[in-house]
mmCIF file with all atom_site columns, C-alpha atoms in Angstrom:
data_model
loop_
_atom_site.group_PDB
_atom_site.id
_atom_site.type_symbol
_atom_site.label_atom_id
_atom_site.label_alt_id
_atom_site.label_comp_id
_atom_site.label_asym_id
_atom_site.label_entity_id
_atom_site.label_seq_id
_atom_site.pdbx_PDB_ins_code
_atom_site.Cartn_x
_atom_site.Cartn_y
_atom_site.Cartn_z
_atom_site.occupancy
_atom_site.B_iso_or_equiv
_atom_site.pdbx_formal_charge
_atom_site.auth_seq_id
_atom_site.auth_comp_id
_atom_site.auth_asym_id
_atom_site.auth_atom_id
_atom_site.pdbx_PDB_model_num
ATOM 1   C CA . MET A 1 1   ? 0.000   0.000  0.000   1.00 48.00 ? 98  MET A CA 1
ATOM 2   C CA . ASN A 1 2   ? 1.506   3.333  -1.126  1.00 60.00 ? 99  ASN A CA 1
ATOM 3   C CA . LEU A 1 3   ? -1.179  5.468  0.468   1.00 63.00 ? 100 LEU A CA 1
ATOM 4   C CA . LYS A 1 4   ? 0.253   8.451  2.347   1.00 74.00 ? 101 LYS A CA 1
ATOM 5   C CA . VAL A 1 5   ? -2.481  11.129 2.513   1.00 84.00 ? 102 VAL A CA 1
ATOM 6   C CA . CYS A 1 6   ? -6.160  11.749 1.813   1.00 86.00 ? 103 CYS A CA 1
ATOM 7   C CA . PRO A 1 7   ? -6.613  12.948 -1.817  1.00 83.00 ? 104 PRO A CA 1
ATOM 8   C CA . ASN A 1 8   ? -9.266  15.439 -0.716  1.00 86.00 ? 105 ASN A CA 1
ATOM 9   C CA . CYS A 1 9   ? -7.620  17.281 2.213   1.00 88.00 ? 106 CYS A CA 1
ATOM 10  C CA . ASN A 1 10  ? -4.057  15.860 2.296   1.00 86.00 ? 107 ASN A CA 1
ATOM 11  C CA . SER A 1 11  ? -4.521  14.599 5.848   1.00 88.00 ? 108 SER A CA 1
ATOM 12  C CA . SER A 1 12  ? -2.582  11.538 6.954   1.00 88.00 ? 109 SER A CA 1
ATOM 13  C CA . GLU A 1 13  ? -5.283  10.475 9.406   1.00 91.00 ? 110 GLU A CA 1
ATOM 14  C CA . TYR A 1 14  ? -7.485  7.819  7.806   1.00 91.00 ? 111 TYR A CA 1
ATOM 15  C CA . ILE A 1 15  ? -8.999  4.443  8.697   1.00 92.00 ? 112 ILE A CA 1
ATOM 16  C CA . LYS A 1 16  ? -10.110 1.362  6.787   1.00 91.00 ? 113 LYS A CA 1
ATOM 17  C CA . SER A 1 17  ? -13.716 1.576  5.685   1.00 90.00 ? 114 SER A CA 1
ATOM 18  C CA . GLY A 1 18  ? -14.691 -1.678 4.002   1.00 91.00 ? 115 GLY A CA 1
ATOM 19  C CA . VAL A 1 19  ? -13.933 -3.421 0.719   1.00 90.00 ? 116 VAL A CA 1
ATOM 20  C CA . ILE A 1 20  ? -15.690 -2.763 -2.613  1.00 86.00 ? 117 ILE A CA 1
ATOM 21  C CA . ASN A 1 21  ? -14.943 -4.848 -5.742  1.00 84.00 ? 118 ASN A CA 1
ATOM 22  C CA . HIS A 1 22  ? -12.009 -6.497 -3.954  1.00 84.00 ? 119 HIS A CA 1
ATOM 23  C CA . ARG A 1 23  ? -10.405 -3.109 -3.271  1.00 84.00 ? 120 ARG A CA 1
ATOM 24  C CA . GLN A 1 24  ? -9.802  -1.664 0.203   1.00 86.00 ? 121 GLN A CA 1
ATOM 25  C CA . ARG A 1 25  ? -11.685 1.555  0.974   1.00 89.00 ? 122 ARG A CA 1
ATOM 26  C CA . TYR A 1 26  ? -10.501 4.208  3.413   1.00 90.00 ? 123 TYR A CA 1
ATOM 27  C CA . ARG A 1 27  ? -12.221 7.085  5.219   1.00 92.00 ? 124 ARG A CA 1
ATOM 28  C CA . CYS A 1 28  ? -10.432 10.268 6.192   1.00 92.00 ? 125 CYS A CA 1
ATOM 29  C CA . LYS A 1 29  ? -10.916 11.191 9.854   1.00 93.00 ? 126 LYS A CA 1
ATOM 30  C CA . ASN A 1 30  ? -10.733 14.921 9.111   1.00 91.00 ? 127 ASN A CA 1
ATOM 31  C CA . CYS A 1 31  ? -13.050 15.390 6.120   1.00 92.00 ? 128 CYS A CA 1
ATOM 32  C CA . ASN A 1 32  ? -14.937 12.035 6.070   1.00 92.00 ? 129 ASN A CA 1
ATOM 33  C CA . TYR A 1 33  ? -13.929 11.523 2.420   1.00 91.00 ? 130 TYR A CA 1
ATOM 34  C CA . ASN A 1 34  ? -14.070 7.891  1.249   1.00 90.00 ? 131 ASN A CA 1
ATOM 35  C CA . PHE A 1 35  ? -11.390 6.785  -1.201  1.00 85.00 ? 132 PHE A CA 1
ATOM 36  C CA . THR A 1 36  ? -9.471  3.793  -2.522  1.00 82.00 ? 133 THR A CA 1
ATOM 37  C CA . VAL A 1 37  ? -5.729  3.337  -2.903  1.00 72.00 ? 134 VAL A CA 1
ATOM 38  C CA . ASN A 1 38  ? -5.761  3.748  -6.679  1.00 61.00 ? 135 ASN A CA 1
ATOM 39  C CA . LYS A 1 39  ? -8.104  6.740  -6.872  1.00 51.00 ? 136 LYS A CA 1
ATOM 40  C CA . LEU A 1 40  ? -6.496  10.133 -6.543  1.00 54.00 ? 137 LEU A CA 1
ATOM 41  C CA . GLY A 1 41  ? -9.584  12.129 -7.482  1.00 59.00 ? 138 GLY A CA 1
ATOM 42  C CA . LYS A 1 42  ? -10.069 14.922 -9.980  1.00 72.00 ? 139 LYS A CA 1
ATOM 43  C CA . LYS A 1 43  ? -8.206  18.070 -9.065  1.00 77.00 ? 140 LYS A CA 1
ATOM 44  C CA . ILE A 1 44  ? -8.288  21.453 -10.781 1.00 84.00 ? 141 ILE A CA 1
ATOM 45  C CA . ASP A 1 45  ? -5.021  23.358 -10.659 1.00 86.00 ? 142 ASP A CA 1
ATOM 46  C CA . ASP A 1 46  ? -4.843  25.915 -7.827  1.00 88.00 ? 143 ASP A CA 1
ATOM 47  C CA . TYR A 1 47  ? -4.010  28.601 -10.407 1.00 89.00 ? 144 TYR A CA 1
ATOM 48  C CA . TYR A 1 48  ? -7.545  28.344 -11.818 1.00 90.00 ? 145 TYR A CA 1
ATOM 49  C CA . VAL A 1 49  ? -9.120  28.354 -8.356  1.00 92.00 ? 146 VAL A CA 1
ATOM 50  C CA . ASN A 1 50  ? -7.239  31.531 -7.431  1.00 92.00 ? 147 ASN A CA 1
ATOM 51  C CA . LYS A 1 51  ? -7.998  33.156 -10.786 1.00 91.00 ? 148 LYS A CA 1
ATOM 52  C CA . ALA A 1 52  ? -11.710 32.297 -10.539 1.00 92.00 ? 149 ALA A CA 1
ATOM 53  C CA . LEU A 1 53  ? -11.965 33.758 -7.036  1.00 92.00 ? 150 LEU A CA 1
ATOM 54  C CA . GLN A 1 54  ? -10.053 36.850 -8.127  1.00 88.00 ? 151 GLN A CA 1
ATOM 55  C CA . LEU A 1 55  ? -12.401 37.385 -11.074 1.00 88.00 ? 152 LEU A CA 1
ATOM 56  C CA . TYR A 1 56  ? -15.408 36.879 -8.785  1.00 89.00 ? 153 TYR A CA 1
ATOM 57  C CA . LEU A 1 57  ? -14.098 39.565 -6.440  1.00 85.00 ? 154 LEU A CA 1
ATOM 58  C CA . GLU A 1 58  ? -13.549 41.860 -9.422  1.00 80.00 ? 155 GLU A CA 1
ATOM 59  C CA . GLY A 1 59  ? -17.297 41.706 -10.064 1.00 80.00 ? 156 GLY A CA 1
ATOM 60  C CA . LEU A 1 60  ? -17.684 39.146 -12.849 1.00 85.00 ? 157 LEU A CA 1
ATOM 61  C CA . THR A 1 61  ? -20.612 36.753 -12.730 1.00 88.00 ? 158 THR A CA 1
ATOM 62  C CA . TYR A 1 62  ? -20.237 32.993 -12.331 1.00 94.00 ? 159 TYR A CA 1
ATOM 63  C CA . ARG A 1 63  ? -21.154 32.351 -15.959 1.00 94.00 ? 160 ARG A CA 1
ATOM 64  C CA . GLU A 1 64  ? -18.704 34.970 -17.238 1.00 89.00 ? 161 GLU A CA 1
ATOM 65  C CA . ILE A 1 65  ? -15.952 33.262 -15.244 1.00 91.00 ? 162 ILE A CA 1
ATOM 66  C CA . GLU A 1 66  ? -17.052 29.941 -16.730 1.00 92.00 ? 163 GLU A CA 1
ATOM 67  C CA . ARG A 1 67  ? -16.743 31.306 -20.282 1.00 89.00 ? 164 ARG A CA 1
ATOM 68  C CA . ILE A 1 68  ? -13.336 32.871 -19.652 1.00 87.00 ? 165 ILE A CA 1
ATOM 69  C CA . LEU A 1 69  ? -11.578 30.089 -17.726 1.00 89.00 ? 166 LEU A CA 1
ATOM 70  C CA . GLY A 1 70  ? -13.471 27.084 -19.092 1.00 89.00 ? 167 GLY A CA 1
ATOM 71  C CA . ILE A 1 71  ? -14.378 25.898 -15.578 1.00 90.00 ? 168 ILE A CA 1
ATOM 72  C CA . SER A 1 72  ? -17.933 25.073 -14.557 1.00 92.00 ? 169 SER A CA 1
ATOM 73  C CA . HIS A 1 73  ? -19.826 27.910 -12.887 1.00 95.00 ? 170 HIS A CA 1
ATOM 74  C CA . VAL A 1 74  ? -20.966 25.381 -10.263 1.00 95.00 ? 171 VAL A CA 1
ATOM 75  C CA . SER A 1 75  ? -17.318 24.767 -9.332  1.00 93.00 ? 172 SER A CA 1
ATOM 76  C CA . VAL A 1 76  ? -16.811 28.520 -8.926  1.00 95.00 ? 173 VAL A CA 1
ATOM 77  C CA . ILE A 1 77  ? -19.919 28.744 -6.719  1.00 95.00 ? 174 ILE A CA 1
ATOM 78  C CA . ASN A 1 78  ? -18.624 25.874 -4.582  1.00 94.00 ? 175 ASN A CA 1
ATOM 79  C CA . TRP A 1 79  ? -15.209 27.548 -4.192  1.00 94.00 ? 176 TRP A CA 1
ATOM 80  C CA . VAL A 1 80  ? -16.850 30.842 -3.168  1.00 94.00 ? 177 VAL A CA 1
ATOM 81  C CA . LYS A 1 81  ? -18.848 28.952 -0.512  1.00 95.00 ? 178 LYS A CA 1
ATOM 82  C CA . LYS A 1 82  ? -15.877 26.836 0.590   1.00 93.00 ? 179 LYS A CA 1
ATOM 83  C CA . TYR A 1 83  ? -13.546 29.796 1.107   1.00 92.00 ? 180 TYR A CA 1
ATOM 84  C CA . ASN A 1 84  ? -16.338 32.075 2.417   1.00 92.00 ? 181 ASN A CA 1
ATOM 85  C CA . ILE A 1 85  ? -15.622 34.837 -0.115  1.00 88.00 ? 182 ILE A CA 1
ATOM 86  C CA . LYS A 1 86  ? -17.734 37.966 0.245   1.00 86.00 ? 183 LYS A CA 1
ATOM 87  C CA . ARG A 1 87  ? -17.905 40.329 -2.720  1.00 79.00 ? 184 ARG A CA 1
ATOM 88  C CA . PRO A 1 88  ? -18.293 43.996 -1.779  1.00 70.00 ? 185 PRO A CA 1
ATOM 89  C CA . TYR A 1 89  ? -21.506 45.365 -3.219  1.00 70.00 ? 186 TYR A CA 1
ATOM 90  C CA . ASN A 1 90  ? -21.565 48.846 -4.721  1.00 63.00 ? 187 ASN A CA 1
ATOM 91  C CA . SER A 1 91  ? -24.429 49.735 -7.045  1.00 57.00 ? 188 SER A CA 1
ATOM 92  C CA . GLN A 1 92  ? -22.749 52.833 -8.511  1.00 64.00 ? 189 GLN A CA 1
ATOM 93  C CA . TYR A 1 93  ? -20.150 50.856 -10.499 1.00 64.00 ? 190 TYR A CA 1
ATOM 94  C CA . HIS A 1 94  ? -20.261 47.935 -12.884 1.00 67.00 ? 191 HIS A CA 1
ATOM 95  C CA . PRO A 1 95  ? -17.351 46.014 -14.420 1.00 73.00 ? 192 PRO A CA 1
ATOM 96  C CA . THR A 1 96  ? -16.697 45.506 -18.092 1.00 79.00 ? 193 THR A CA 1
ATOM 97  C CA . TYR A 1 97  ? -13.924 43.301 -19.345 1.00 83.00 ? 194 TYR A CA 1
ATOM 98  C CA . LYS A 1 98  ? -11.870 42.709 -22.462 1.00 86.00 ? 195 LYS A CA 1
ATOM 99  C CA . ILE A 1 99  ? -9.394  39.960 -23.287 1.00 89.00 ? 196 ILE A CA 1
ATOM 100 C CA . LEU A 1 100 ? -6.347  41.352 -25.092 1.00 91.00 ? 197 LEU A CA 1
ATOM 101 C CA . ASN A 1 101 ? -2.911  40.188 -26.150 1.00 92.00 ? 198 ASN A CA 1
ATOM 102 C CA . ALA A 1 102 ? 0.204   42.164 -25.156 1.00 91.00 ? 199 ALA A CA 1
ATOM 103 C CA . SER A 1 103 ? 0.276   44.476 -28.192 1.00 92.00 ? 200 SER A CA 1
ATOM 104 C CA . GLU A 1 104 ? -3.461  45.243 -27.953 1.00 92.00 ? 201 GLU A CA 1
ATOM 105 C CA . LEU A 1 105 ? -3.011  46.030 -24.260 1.00 90.00 ? 202 LEU A CA 1
ATOM 106 C CA . ALA A 1 106 ? -0.189  48.480 -25.035 1.00 91.00 ? 203 ALA A CA 1
ATOM 107 C CA . ILE A 1 107 ? -2.346  50.234 -27.644 1.00 92.00 ? 204 ILE A CA 1
ATOM 108 C CA . PHE A 1 108 ? -5.248  50.402 -25.169 1.00 90.00 ? 205 PHE A CA 1
ATOM 109 C CA . PHE A 1 109 ? -3.137  52.181 -22.540 1.00 89.00 ? 206 PHE A CA 1
ATOM 110 C CA . GLN A 1 110 ? -1.726  54.688 -25.042 1.00 90.00 ? 207 GLN A CA 1
ATOM 111 C CA . SER A 1 111 ? -5.093  56.428 -25.271 1.00 88.00 ? 208 SER A CA 1
ATOM 112 C CA . PRO A 1 112 ? -5.930  58.463 -22.138 1.00 85.00 ? 209 PRO A CA 1
ATOM 113 C CA . ASP A 1 113 ? -9.648  58.305 -22.967 1.00 84.00 ? 210 ASP A CA 1
ATOM 114 C CA . ASN A 1 114 ? -9.650  54.554 -22.308 1.00 80.00 ? 211 ASN A CA 1
ATOM 115 C CA . ILE A 1 115 ? -8.588  54.873 -18.675 1.00 73.00 ? 212 ILE A CA 1
ATOM 116 C CA . LYS A 1 116 ? -10.003 58.271 -17.721 1.00 77.00 ? 213 LYS A CA 1
ATOM 117 C CA . GLY A 1 117 ? -12.740 58.177 -15.067 1.00 71.00 ? 214 GLY A CA 1
ATOM 118 C CA . ALA A 1 118 ? -12.580 54.470 -14.349 1.00 68.00 ? 215 ALA A CA 1
ATOM 119 C CA . GLY A 1 119 ? -10.627 51.953 -12.288 1.00 74.00 ? 216 GLY A CA 1
ATOM 120 C CA . VAL A 1 120 ? -8.671  49.382 -14.285 1.00 82.00 ? 217 VAL A CA 1
ATOM 121 C CA . VAL A 1 121 ? -7.170  46.027 -13.289 1.00 83.00 ? 218 VAL A CA 1
ATOM 122 C CA . VAL A 1 122 ? -5.111  43.844 -15.615 1.00 88.00 ? 219 VAL A CA 1
ATOM 123 C CA . THR A 1 123 ? -4.747  40.145 -14.855 1.00 86.00 ? 220 THR A CA 1
ATOM 124 C CA . GLU A 1 124 ? -2.947  37.387 -16.729 1.00 87.00 ? 221 GLU A CA 1
ATOM 125 C CA . LEU A 1 125 ? -4.897  34.611 -18.462 1.00 84.00 ? 222 LEU A CA 1
ATOM 126 C CA . GLY A 1 126 ? -2.322  32.267 -19.944 1.00 82.00 ? 223 GLY A CA 1
ATOM 127 C CA . ASP A 1 127 ? -0.757  34.077 -22.915 1.00 87.00 ? 224 ASP A CA 1
ATOM 128 C CA . LYS A 1 128 ? -3.433  36.809 -22.948 1.00 88.00 ? 225 LYS A CA 1
ATOM 129 C CA . PHE A 1 129 ? -4.440  39.526 -20.515 1.00 90.00 ? 226 PHE A CA 1
ATOM 130 C CA . MET A 1 130 ? -7.833  40.384 -19.103 1.00 88.00 ? 227 MET A CA 1
ATOM 131 C CA . LEU A 1 131 ? -8.573  44.049 -18.585 1.00 86.00 ? 228 LEU A CA 1
ATOM 132 C CA . ILE A 1 132 ? -11.350 44.752 -16.088 1.00 84.00 ? 229 ILE A CA 1
ATOM 133 C CA . LYS A 1 133 ? -12.650 48.300 -15.996 1.00 80.00 ? 230 LYS A CA 1
ATOM 134 C CA . TRP A 1 134 ? -15.202 49.796 -13.630 1.00 73.00 ? 231 TRP A CA 1
ATOM 135 C CA . GLU A 1 135 ? -17.409 52.574 -14.891 1.00 67.00 ? 232 GLU A CA 1
ATOM 136 C CA . ARG A 1 136 ? -20.088 54.514 -13.079 1.00 62.00 ? 233 ARG A CA 1
ATOM 137 C CA . PHE A 1 137 ? -23.651 53.828 -14.108 1.00 55.00 ? 234 PHE A CA 1
ATOM 138 C CA . ARG A 1 138 ? -24.946 56.675 -16.255 1.00 53.00 ? 235 ARG A CA 1
ATOM 139 C CA . GLU A 1 139 ? -28.096 58.258 -14.851 1.00 49.00 ? 236 GLU A CA 1
#
């Protein structure tokens, strides 16, 4: 048996929990996750978890995050609940976003009209960049 830690929470505290299809099952004492020796579980890279939570805090909706990162919106919802993320609510601003490559980003910042009167955040998305801009609602 090469089992060292729980695949769900990386805890080393687990107990035997029956046999299914001639394979030993284990149960983690910390998170109550049931697993077998050969199953490591599906894991999304922490980069995408951090990026999804960052985009959520920037004001993007779950479905927009799904379209941008290619990760299910349900996964993003579960991460927001798991890490107890609270998005600040301000009704006077709304985010818009664009996905640009490096040269398009440079051209965007050359024009002062593009950044005047709004907050701008640039975040990396692989080989492209996402520009998130907050503008006041027009009344």
